[in-house]
Short mmCIF file of C-alpha atoms in Angstrom, two decimals:
data_model
loop_
_atom_site.label_atom_id
_atom_site.label_comp_id
_atom_site.label_asym_id
_atom_site.label_seq_id
_atom_site.Cartn_x
_atom_site.Cartn_y
_atom_site.Cartn_z
CA UNK A 1 -6.33 8.10 37.50
CA UNK A 2 -5.88 3.82 38.27
CA UNK A 3 -8.63 3.26 41.23
CA UNK A 4 -6.43 0.30 41.70
CA UNK A 5 -3.68 1.07 44.85
CA UNK A 6 -0.08 -0.68 44.44
CA UNK A 7 0.50 -2.11 47.48
CA UNK A 8 4.44 -1.18 46.41
CA UNK A 9 7.01 -3.48 48.43
CA UNK A 10 9.60 -1.29 50.67
CA UNK A 11 12.46 -3.69 48.67
CA UNK A 12 12.34 -4.90 44.88
CA UNK A 13 14.57 -6.56 42.38
CA UNK A 14 15.16 -4.90 39.34
CA UNK A 15 16.95 -6.68 37.16
CA UNK A 16 18.57 -4.78 34.31
CA UNK A 17 18.34 -5.39 30.27
CA UNK A 18 21.56 -6.86 29.54
CA UNK A 19 23.21 -4.81 26.54
CA UNK A 20 23.21 -7.85 24.09
CA UNK A 21 19.94 -9.16 25.03
CA UNK A 22 19.52 -9.83 21.26
CA UNK A 23 22.02 -12.35 21.25
CA UNK A 24 20.81 -14.46 24.05
CA UNK A 25 17.71 -15.78 21.76
CA UNK A 26 17.64 -17.08 18.49
CA UNK A 27 14.37 -15.43 17.69
CA UNK A 28 15.64 -11.81 18.92
CA UNK A 29 18.84 -12.62 16.51
CA UNK A 30 16.82 -12.94 13.98
CA UNK A 31 14.80 -9.99 15.02
CA UNK A 32 17.75 -7.63 14.79
CA UNK A 33 19.09 -9.26 11.62
CA UNK A 34 15.69 -8.03 10.39
CA UNK A 35 16.31 -4.91 11.76
CA UNK A 36 19.77 -4.36 10.28
CA UNK A 37 18.20 -4.77 7.09
CA UNK A 38 17.62 -1.00 7.05
CA UNK A 39 20.85 -0.39 6.37
CA UNK A 40 21.09 -1.96 3.34
CA UNK A 41 18.18 -0.96 1.87
CA UNK A 42 19.53 2.71 2.62
CA UNK A 43 22.61 2.14 1.64
CA UNK A 44 21.17 1.14 -1.76
CA UNK A 45 18.96 4.36 -1.84
CA UNK A 46 22.36 6.15 -1.06
CA UNK A 47 23.99 4.72 -4.02
CA UNK A 48 21.37 5.12 -6.12
CA UNK A 49 21.67 8.47 -5.26
CA UNK A 50 25.38 8.64 -6.25
CA UNK A 51 24.97 7.24 -9.17
CA UNK A 52 22.25 9.56 -10.72
CA UNK A 53 24.24 12.73 -9.47
CA UNK A 54 26.53 11.31 -11.65
CA UNK A 55 24.23 11.34 -14.76
CA UNK A 56 25.99 14.93 -15.90
CA UNK A 57 29.53 13.17 -16.29
CA UNK A 58 28.96 9.34 -17.67
CA UNK A 59 32.36 8.36 -16.72
CA UNK A 60 32.52 9.13 -13.25
CA UNK A 61 28.73 7.30 -13.95
CA UNK A 62 30.85 4.44 -15.50
CA UNK A 63 33.85 4.65 -12.49
CA UNK A 64 30.85 4.42 -9.71
CA UNK A 65 29.21 1.74 -11.59
CA UNK A 66 32.46 -0.29 -12.36
CA UNK A 67 34.24 0.35 -8.71
CA UNK A 68 35.27 -2.92 -7.01
CA UNK A 69 33.89 -0.96 -3.58
CA UNK A 70 30.51 -1.49 -5.47
CA UNK A 71 30.55 -4.55 -6.12
CA UNK A 72 31.73 -5.64 -2.43
CA UNK A 73 28.80 -3.47 -1.80
CA UNK A 74 26.03 -5.80 -3.68
CA UNK A 75 27.37 -8.62 -2.71
CA UNK A 76 26.78 -7.88 0.84
CA UNK A 77 23.47 -6.12 -0.07
CA UNK A 78 21.80 -8.84 -1.84
CA UNK A 79 21.39 -11.33 1.54
CA UNK A 80 19.73 -8.63 3.23
CA UNK A 81 17.31 -6.82 0.90
CA UNK A 82 16.00 -10.49 0.23
CA UNK A 83 15.82 -10.98 4.20
CA UNK A 84 13.53 -7.80 4.05
CA UNK A 85 11.84 -9.07 1.74
CA UNK A 86 10.76 -12.18 2.97
CA UNK A 87 10.20 -11.07 6.68
CA UNK A 88 8.50 -7.80 5.24
CA UNK A 89 5.81 -10.61 3.39
CA UNK A 90 5.60 -12.77 6.17
CA UNK A 91 4.73 -10.17 8.54
CA UNK A 92 2.35 -8.62 6.17
CA UNK A 93 -0.83 -10.77 7.24
CA UNK A 94 -0.45 -9.49 10.89
CA UNK A 95 -1.22 -6.08 10.04
CA UNK A 96 -3.42 -6.73 7.25
CA UNK A 97 -6.23 -8.94 8.23
CA UNK A 98 -8.92 -9.52 6.13
CA UNK A 99 -12.31 -11.19 7.16
CA UNK A 100 -15.05 -13.28 4.80
CA UNK A 101 -17.88 -13.16 6.87
CA UNK A 102 -16.59 -15.04 9.72
CA UNK A 103 -13.53 -16.31 8.42
CA UNK A 104 -9.96 -14.69 8.43
CA UNK A 105 -8.63 -15.67 4.90
CA UNK A 106 -5.44 -17.46 5.29
CA UNK A 107 -1.96 -15.51 5.91
CA UNK A 108 -0.48 -17.88 3.78
CA UNK A 109 -2.69 -16.68 1.15
CA UNK A 110 -2.06 -12.85 2.05
CA UNK A 111 1.74 -13.78 2.07
CA UNK A 112 1.23 -15.57 -0.94
CA UNK A 113 -0.31 -13.13 -2.97
CA UNK A 114 2.43 -10.66 -2.32
CA UNK A 115 5.38 -13.32 -3.02
CA UNK A 116 3.38 -13.70 -5.95
CA UNK A 117 3.35 -10.05 -7.07
CA UNK A 118 7.16 -9.74 -5.78
CA UNK A 119 8.04 -12.67 -8.73
CA UNK A 120 6.00 -10.79 -11.24
CA UNK A 121 7.53 -7.46 -10.67
CA UNK A 122 10.83 -8.49 -10.19
CA UNK A 123 10.60 -10.35 -14.02
CA UNK A 124 8.88 -7.40 -15.66
CA UNK A 125 11.48 -5.33 -14.20
CA UNK A 126 14.50 -6.98 -15.84
CA UNK A 127 12.52 -7.56 -18.46
CA UNK A 128 11.59 -3.92 -19.37
CA UNK A 129 15.30 -3.11 -18.39
CA UNK A 130 16.42 -6.01 -21.35
CA UNK A 131 14.15 -4.56 -23.96
CA UNK A 132 14.76 -0.87 -23.14
CA UNK A 133 18.75 -1.30 -23.82
CA UNK A 134 17.88 -3.53 -27.01
CA UNK A 135 15.91 -0.85 -28.90
CA UNK A 136 18.52 1.96 -27.10
CA UNK B 1 -1.74 11.09 27.16
CA UNK B 2 -1.32 12.59 23.86
CA UNK B 3 -1.45 10.42 20.54
CA UNK B 4 1.66 10.35 19.01
CA UNK B 5 2.41 12.27 15.48
CA UNK B 6 4.65 8.87 14.78
CA UNK B 7 2.12 8.19 11.82
CA UNK B 8 3.90 10.13 9.52
CA UNK B 9 6.92 8.23 10.23
CA UNK B 10 5.87 5.49 10.25
CA UNK B 11 3.60 5.54 7.24
CA UNK B 12 6.56 6.61 5.18
CA UNK B 13 8.39 3.69 6.53
CA UNK B 14 5.71 1.37 5.94
CA UNK B 15 5.80 2.65 2.63
CA UNK B 16 9.59 2.16 1.71
CA UNK B 17 9.26 -1.21 3.21
CA UNK B 18 6.80 -2.15 0.62
CA UNK B 19 8.54 -0.67 -1.96
CA UNK B 20 12.13 -1.69 -0.58
CA UNK B 21 10.57 -5.49 -0.68
CA UNK B 22 9.57 -5.34 -4.56
CA UNK B 23 11.91 -3.67 -5.82
CA UNK B 24 15.49 -3.32 -4.79
CA UNK B 25 16.06 -7.30 -5.07
CA UNK B 26 15.90 -7.00 -8.82
CA UNK B 27 17.09 -3.24 -9.38
CA UNK B 28 20.23 -4.18 -7.20
CA UNK B 29 20.23 -7.13 -10.07
CA UNK B 30 20.80 -4.87 -12.80
CA UNK B 31 22.66 -1.74 -10.78
CA UNK B 32 25.16 -4.41 -9.63
CA UNK B 33 25.08 -7.95 -11.59
CA UNK B 34 24.23 -7.07 -14.71
CA UNK B 35 27.24 -5.14 -15.30
CA UNK B 36 29.74 -7.41 -14.27
CA UNK B 37 28.32 -10.27 -16.23
CA UNK B 38 28.34 -8.24 -19.31
CA UNK B 39 24.16 -7.92 -19.79
CA UNK B 40 24.06 -4.19 -19.45
CA UNK B 41 27.52 -1.61 -19.63
CA UNK B 42 27.83 1.02 -17.88
CA UNK B 43 26.94 3.43 -21.22
CA UNK B 44 23.93 1.64 -21.86
CA UNK B 45 22.18 2.15 -17.96
CA UNK B 46 23.73 5.42 -18.07
CA UNK B 47 21.43 6.35 -21.05
CA UNK B 48 18.49 4.16 -20.14
CA UNK B 49 18.08 6.65 -16.75
CA UNK B 50 19.10 10.14 -19.13
CA UNK B 51 16.79 9.42 -21.70
CA UNK B 52 13.38 8.27 -20.15
CA UNK B 53 11.00 9.94 -17.42
CA UNK B 54 9.61 7.08 -16.58
CA UNK B 55 13.54 5.55 -15.00
CA UNK B 56 13.89 9.08 -13.29
CA UNK B 57 10.75 8.98 -11.75
CA UNK B 58 10.85 4.76 -10.75
CA UNK B 59 14.46 6.22 -9.06
CA UNK B 60 13.20 8.77 -7.12
CA UNK B 61 10.54 6.83 -5.85
CA UNK B 62 13.34 4.03 -5.17
CA UNK B 63 15.75 6.84 -3.22
CA UNK B 64 13.26 8.62 -1.51
CA UNK B 65 10.55 6.24 -0.03
CA UNK B 66 13.81 3.44 1.67
CA UNK B 67 15.86 6.37 2.94
CA UNK B 68 12.69 6.75 5.32
CA UNK B 69 12.43 3.16 5.49
CA UNK B 70 16.14 2.94 6.90
CA UNK B 71 15.70 6.20 8.95
CA UNK B 72 12.89 5.12 11.12
CA UNK B 73 13.64 1.58 11.57
CA UNK B 74 17.40 2.88 11.95
CA UNK B 75 16.15 4.99 15.11
CA UNK B 76 14.56 2.08 16.60
CA UNK B 77 17.46 -0.44 16.00
CA UNK B 78 19.61 2.17 17.85
CA UNK B 79 17.64 2.47 20.64
CA UNK B 80 17.10 -1.76 20.65
CA UNK B 81 21.30 -2.07 20.34
CA UNK B 82 21.24 0.35 23.99
CA UNK B 83 21.87 3.50 22.75
CA UNK B 84 19.07 5.59 24.28
CA UNK B 85 21.09 8.77 24.74
CA UNK B 86 20.24 12.11 22.92
CA UNK B 87 17.12 10.06 20.94
CA UNK B 88 15.56 13.82 19.83
CA UNK B 89 19.17 14.46 18.34
CA UNK B 90 19.10 11.06 16.74
CA UNK B 91 15.54 11.64 15.19
CA UNK B 92 16.63 14.89 14.04
CA UNK B 93 19.83 13.58 12.47
CA UNK B 94 17.96 10.09 10.63
CA UNK B 95 14.91 11.68 9.31
CA UNK B 96 16.89 14.96 8.53
CA UNK B 97 19.14 12.95 6.23
CA UNK B 98 16.50 11.01 4.63
CA UNK B 99 14.73 14.74 4.06
CA UNK B 100 17.78 16.00 2.73
CA UNK B 101 18.94 12.97 0.59
CA UNK B 102 14.80 13.33 -0.72
CA UNK B 103 15.27 16.56 -1.90
CA UNK B 104 18.69 16.16 -3.17
CA UNK B 105 17.49 12.94 -5.57
CA UNK B 106 14.14 15.36 -6.98
CA UNK B 107 16.60 18.40 -7.27
CA UNK B 108 18.95 16.16 -9.41
CA UNK B 109 16.49 14.05 -11.29
CA UNK B 110 14.63 17.21 -12.08
CA UNK B 111 18.03 19.20 -13.29
CA UNK B 112 19.16 15.93 -15.19
CA UNK C 1 -0.76 -42.28 34.29
CA UNK C 2 -2.21 -43.25 38.12
CA UNK C 3 0.67 -46.18 37.54
CA UNK C 4 3.32 -43.73 36.59
CA UNK C 5 2.20 -41.32 40.11
CA UNK C 6 2.91 -44.39 42.10
CA UNK C 7 5.44 -46.25 40.74
CA UNK C 8 9.28 -45.79 43.41
CA UNK C 9 11.33 -44.62 41.09
CA UNK C 10 14.69 -43.40 41.83
CA UNK C 11 15.07 -40.78 38.90
CA UNK C 12 15.27 -37.68 40.30
CA UNK C 13 15.37 -33.86 38.36
CA UNK C 14 17.81 -30.99 39.42
CA UNK C 15 16.02 -27.18 39.55
CA UNK C 16 18.14 -24.25 39.78
CA UNK C 17 15.65 -21.99 41.14
CA UNK C 18 15.65 -17.88 41.61
CA UNK C 19 15.67 -17.11 45.17
CA UNK C 20 15.13 -13.68 46.11
CA UNK C 21 14.51 -12.57 50.18
CA UNK C 22 14.90 -8.82 50.56
CA UNK C 23 14.86 -9.51 54.07
CA UNK C 24 18.21 -11.38 54.23
CA UNK C 25 19.88 -10.16 51.46
CA UNK C 26 19.92 -7.45 48.58
CA UNK C 27 20.95 -9.82 46.15
CA UNK C 28 19.41 -12.72 44.38
CA UNK C 29 20.67 -15.93 44.38
CA UNK C 30 20.02 -19.43 42.46
CA UNK C 31 19.19 -22.39 45.12
CA UNK C 32 19.62 -25.91 43.29
CA UNK C 33 17.36 -28.26 44.75
CA UNK C 34 16.10 -32.06 43.66
CA UNK C 35 13.06 -33.37 43.29
CA UNK C 36 11.78 -37.06 42.22
CA UNK C 37 11.07 -37.20 38.33
CA UNK C 38 7.54 -38.35 37.54
CA UNK C 39 5.94 -38.62 34.49
CA UNK C 40 2.87 -36.72 34.68
CA UNK C 41 4.87 -33.98 36.50
CA UNK C 42 4.69 -30.75 35.68
CA UNK C 43 7.64 -27.63 36.55
CA UNK C 44 4.51 -26.31 38.86
CA UNK C 45 4.33 -29.73 40.80
CA UNK C 46 8.00 -29.81 41.05
CA UNK C 47 7.92 -26.17 42.47
CA UNK C 48 5.49 -27.38 45.25
CA UNK C 49 6.59 -30.35 46.24
CA UNK C 50 10.08 -28.23 47.15
CA UNK C 51 7.74 -26.39 48.62
CA UNK C 52 6.00 -28.87 50.76
CA UNK C 53 8.76 -31.38 51.12
CA UNK C 54 12.54 -29.61 51.32
CA UNK C 55 12.28 -26.00 51.45
CA UNK C 56 8.49 -24.02 52.97
CA UNK C 57 10.27 -20.47 52.32
CA UNK C 58 10.32 -20.53 48.33
CA UNK C 59 7.56 -18.48 47.66
CA UNK C 60 5.65 -18.75 44.15
CA UNK C 61 2.14 -17.84 42.71
CA UNK C 62 -0.63 -20.46 41.22
CA UNK C 63 -3.88 -20.75 41.90
CA UNK C 64 -5.76 -23.46 38.72
CA UNK C 65 -3.01 -26.17 37.96
CA UNK C 66 -4.83 -25.96 34.54
CA UNK C 67 -3.60 -23.31 32.53
CA UNK C 68 -6.68 -21.07 32.89
CA UNK C 69 -5.67 -18.62 36.00
CA UNK C 70 -2.92 -17.29 34.66
CA UNK C 71 -1.07 -17.22 37.93
CA UNK C 72 2.14 -19.33 37.13
CA UNK C 73 4.40 -17.62 34.99
CA UNK C 74 7.35 -18.21 34.93
CA UNK C 75 10.98 -18.24 33.18
CA UNK C 76 11.22 -21.82 32.89
CA UNK C 77 14.96 -22.61 31.24
CA UNK C 78 14.78 -18.92 29.91
CA UNK C 79 11.13 -19.33 28.37
CA UNK C 80 8.25 -17.42 29.39
CA UNK C 81 5.86 -20.56 30.23
CA UNK C 82 3.14 -21.29 32.27
CA UNK C 83 4.73 -23.95 34.86
CA UNK C 84 1.33 -25.99 35.45
CA UNK C 85 2.03 -26.54 31.29
CA UNK C 86 5.69 -27.49 31.24
CA UNK C 87 6.43 -31.05 31.90
CA UNK C 88 9.17 -32.14 33.52
CA UNK C 89 9.37 -35.10 30.81
CA UNK C 90 9.82 -32.10 28.14
CA UNK C 91 13.35 -31.59 30.20
CA UNK C 92 14.72 -34.40 31.85
CA UNK C 93 17.42 -36.03 32.81
CA UNK C 94 18.89 -31.96 32.00
CA UNK C 95 18.30 -29.76 34.95
CA UNK C 96 15.52 -27.40 35.21
CA UNK C 97 16.06 -23.09 35.66
CA UNK C 98 13.32 -21.69 37.07
CA UNK C 99 13.27 -18.14 37.15
CA UNK C 100 10.50 -14.73 38.22
CA UNK C 101 9.30 -13.70 34.67
CA UNK C 102 11.81 -11.52 32.91
CA UNK C 103 11.65 -7.40 32.71
CA UNK C 104 9.49 -7.83 35.82
CA UNK C 105 10.26 -6.04 39.33
CA UNK C 106 11.25 -9.27 42.11
CA UNK C 107 9.14 -8.80 44.83
CA UNK C 108 10.48 -12.18 46.01
CA UNK C 109 11.59 -15.15 44.78
CA UNK C 110 9.28 -16.07 41.71
CA UNK C 111 6.80 -13.26 42.52
CA UNK C 112 6.70 -10.65 40.25
CA UNK C 113 5.46 -7.09 40.93
CA UNK C 114 2.10 -6.92 38.71
CA UNK C 115 0.96 -3.55 39.45
CA UNK C 116 2.38 -1.44 36.91
CA UNK C 117 0.30 -4.31 34.58
CA UNK C 118 -3.09 -3.82 36.41
CA UNK C 119 -2.53 0.13 35.96
CA UNK C 120 -2.21 -0.40 32.27
CA UNK C 121 -5.14 -2.28 32.21
CA UNK C 122 -7.16 0.63 33.69
CA UNK C 123 -5.65 2.93 31.43
CA UNK C 124 -6.70 1.29 28.16
CA UNK C 125 -9.95 0.74 29.72
CA UNK C 126 -9.92 -3.21 29.09
CA UNK C 127 -13.90 -3.14 29.67
CA UNK C 128 -16.43 -3.37 27.40
CA UNK C 129 -18.34 0.61 27.29
CA UNK C 130 -21.71 0.17 25.00
CA UNK C 131 -21.98 2.26 22.19
CA UNK C 132 -25.69 2.78 23.34
CA UNK C 133 -26.86 2.92 26.54
CA UNK C 134 -30.18 0.49 27.21
CA UNK C 135 -32.62 -0.24 29.53
CA UNK C 136 -32.68 -4.30 30.46
CA UNK C 137 -36.10 -4.15 29.04
CA UNK C 138 -35.11 -3.63 25.63
CA UNK C 139 -33.66 -6.55 25.32
CA UNK C 140 -29.76 -7.98 24.70
CA UNK C 141 -26.79 -6.33 22.38
CA UNK C 142 -27.09 -8.21 19.36
CA UNK C 143 -23.81 -9.29 17.93
CA UNK C 144 -23.87 -11.51 14.59
CA UNK C 145 -21.06 -14.32 14.40
CA UNK C 146 -18.79 -12.35 12.02
CA UNK C 147 -18.81 -9.39 14.35
CA UNK C 148 -17.57 -11.75 16.94
CA UNK C 149 -15.17 -13.45 14.89
CA UNK C 150 -13.44 -10.02 14.24
CA UNK C 151 -12.39 -9.82 18.18
CA UNK C 152 -12.68 -13.53 19.49
CA UNK C 153 -8.61 -14.42 19.55
CA UNK C 154 -7.99 -11.42 21.81
CA UNK C 155 -10.59 -12.25 23.87
CA UNK C 156 -8.42 -15.64 24.73
CA UNK C 157 -6.18 -13.30 27.03
CA UNK C 158 -5.62 -15.19 30.67
CA UNK C 159 -3.47 -12.12 31.89
CA UNK C 160 -0.46 -14.59 32.30
CA UNK C 161 1.85 -11.63 31.64
CA UNK C 162 4.27 -14.03 29.42
CA UNK C 163 4.07 -11.94 26.00
CA UNK C 164 5.18 -8.79 28.45
CA UNK C 165 8.26 -11.46 29.40
CA UNK C 166 8.77 -12.47 25.85
CA UNK C 167 9.19 -8.43 25.00
CA UNK C 168 12.14 -6.59 24.33
CA UNK C 169 10.07 -3.64 23.94
CA UNK C 170 8.85 -3.71 27.62
CA UNK C 171 12.33 -4.80 28.75
CA UNK C 172 13.71 -1.84 27.25
CA UNK C 173 10.57 0.39 28.24
CA UNK C 174 8.69 -0.40 31.35
CA UNK C 175 6.14 2.52 30.58
CA UNK C 176 5.48 0.08 27.40
CA UNK C 177 2.07 -0.44 27.81
CA UNK C 178 2.84 -3.77 26.16
CA UNK C 179 1.37 -6.72 24.16
CA UNK C 180 -1.53 -7.57 26.46
CA UNK C 181 -3.19 -4.61 27.61
CA UNK C 182 -3.01 -3.19 23.90
CA UNK C 183 -4.32 -6.84 22.88
CA UNK C 184 -7.28 -5.73 24.96
CA UNK C 185 -7.64 -2.95 24.31
CA UNK C 186 -8.62 -4.12 20.28
CA UNK C 187 -10.55 -6.59 21.77
CA UNK C 188 -13.17 -4.36 23.04
CA UNK C 189 -12.34 -1.57 20.27
CA UNK C 190 -12.86 -4.05 17.70
CA UNK C 191 -16.30 -5.78 19.46
CA UNK C 192 -19.43 -4.32 17.57
CA UNK C 193 -21.24 -3.33 21.31
CA UNK C 194 -18.35 -1.42 22.10
CA UNK C 195 -18.28 2.47 21.20
CA UNK C 196 -15.34 3.81 23.17
CA UNK C 197 -12.10 3.53 20.71
CA UNK C 198 -11.92 7.06 20.76
CA UNK C 199 -11.62 7.09 24.76
CA UNK C 200 -9.08 4.79 24.23
CA UNK C 201 -6.99 5.96 21.70
CA UNK C 202 -5.51 9.23 23.73
CA UNK C 203 -3.81 6.47 25.70
CA UNK C 204 -3.11 3.40 22.76
CA UNK C 205 -1.77 5.84 20.11
CA UNK C 206 0.63 8.04 22.25
CA UNK C 207 4.18 7.14 22.47
CA UNK C 208 4.11 4.82 25.33
CA UNK C 209 0.95 3.25 23.49
CA UNK C 210 1.43 0.93 20.34
CA UNK C 211 4.29 3.06 19.20
CA UNK C 212 7.27 1.89 21.23
CA UNK C 213 6.20 -1.26 19.69
CA UNK C 214 9.46 -3.10 17.31
CA UNK C 215 6.98 -5.74 16.08
CA UNK C 216 9.61 -8.85 17.37
CA UNK C 217 6.68 -10.69 17.17
CA UNK C 218 7.87 -13.00 20.55
CA UNK C 219 4.31 -11.69 22.22
CA UNK C 220 2.60 -14.37 19.74
CA UNK C 221 5.16 -16.69 19.98
CA UNK C 222 4.68 -17.54 23.76
CA UNK C 223 1.41 -16.93 24.15
CA UNK C 224 -0.28 -20.44 26.16
CA UNK C 225 -3.88 -19.33 24.59
CA UNK C 226 -2.76 -18.20 20.78
CA UNK C 227 -3.86 -14.91 21.23
CA UNK C 228 -1.59 -12.35 18.70
CA UNK C 229 -0.73 -9.00 20.32
CA UNK C 230 1.60 -8.39 17.84
CA UNK C 231 -1.17 -8.62 15.08
CA UNK C 232 -3.34 -6.54 17.24
CA UNK C 233 -0.57 -3.68 17.83
CA UNK C 234 0.30 -3.73 14.08
CA UNK C 235 -3.64 -3.23 13.08
CA UNK C 236 -3.56 -0.37 15.77
CA UNK C 237 -0.46 0.91 13.78
CA UNK C 238 -3.13 1.03 10.99
CA UNK C 239 -5.81 2.60 12.78
CA UNK C 240 -3.56 5.27 14.56
CA UNK C 241 -2.53 6.32 10.85
CA UNK C 242 -6.13 6.44 9.59
CA UNK C 243 -6.81 8.67 12.93
CA UNK C 244 -4.16 10.90 12.20
CA UNK C 245 -4.48 11.65 8.10
CA UNK C 246 -8.03 12.12 9.17
CA UNK C 247 -7.06 14.52 11.81
CA UNK C 248 -4.60 16.39 9.51
CA UNK C 249 -6.83 16.00 6.57
CA UNK C 250 -10.21 17.20 7.69
CA UNK C 251 -9.80 19.33 10.91
CA UNK C 252 -13.40 20.01 11.00
CA UNK C 253 -14.81 16.38 11.07
CA UNK C 254 -15.75 15.61 14.26
CA UNK C 255 -13.72 12.96 16.59
CA UNK C 256 -16.28 11.19 19.06
CA UNK C 257 -17.01 12.95 22.22
CA UNK C 258 -15.67 10.94 25.11
CA UNK C 259 -18.61 9.84 27.16
CA UNK C 260 -18.57 11.53 30.87
CA UNK C 261 -18.96 9.03 34.15
CA UNK C 262 -18.37 6.13 32.70
#
């Protein structure tokens, strides 16, 4: 129970949150774009699910992969998933704060380590896929 | 006030976010653009998944966690866009979809 | 500086000021004033000029005029700012729109109702609760520079509430404890002398606590003292998650008992 006793005035004016609030400031808009990347992240998971569901039928598997709709989805999804990656790495140092004695480890180093790891993992993935297909 | 159960969903959201950030861009290139450019045929990609357990586990992780990432973030996005009615129903719908998707992925990949 | 102050110049700046007079009208309105433009004037100086020379009915809060007291926060051209810190020259020759801090209820003109914020500071126990009670004769509570560094950034908060006016999560849900109160709770949780993080956890780990935050990050950007409430909240989310899984996996593990009569 708060000890502070509010002297609520008889009248006060409440300004409602505008519906298009996220269109009113660039940073809010970018925030909303960041949040909407989840549609493409989830959409890609759904695409992979549809793809593995066709493992038993190679023709249907190929048909989904080569469907124009799937290409359109990939082209649309790429900028959004990249935006997810960038925004995710950039805010990681805010949740992951490391101290070395009295000094906070520079957030740029923490985010930078993520970027380096990302590039290594991405190159490795593509390389492994390349090798695996070559040996198959 | 009670401590929230949100950590269940938030931890899945975070894990999915990390997985998506690190793995989806490269995987997207492999499934989307490599076949188009003629580097991989659909047949080769099919055999790659069909033959390797490691690839199946990789795909399971890449389906399950990003689905939970989507469910959690989408729940808040919908609220931020002003659709605040039926919050409980929305939560059941979104997290439910992620759970169903995860089960489907597990069943399909174990059977395949 | 003194020279520019005394120079008689005809330059003027247009101020569009939010007015809400509950005795006269239910609805707010914008009122336009023309004030002299001075190189070294801030928006607060212009408001004081209006009140002293043009219209004594205009109401607003201010105190120190030097960015310490946190009283004069208002929306300046849509941005939450300390008006004592916002120079007219940065806006001149464009008109300047001054409104009360976003998302808060308005009592009169540029004055918001901050009762909710004060309640939240109490709810999160934004003060030091020593881990061990000590007699004065036992000396001071010692703290190393490394321990101080953990929370020092969050202790810079001046309670100006600009972060709330930047926070859409607070705009949507006024019960949200919000950036400053959560950053201050974290400030004491991270203080090596404090022992009450478990007491605070019931409030800050609740739905209205950290979990209403969608990490927009604007709170950190508008803070005049470079506090980063967004970071404090994300760190608390990590703590809450550890706490939750610990209570699930080791239910017999002891949580600190909340101490009585504090």
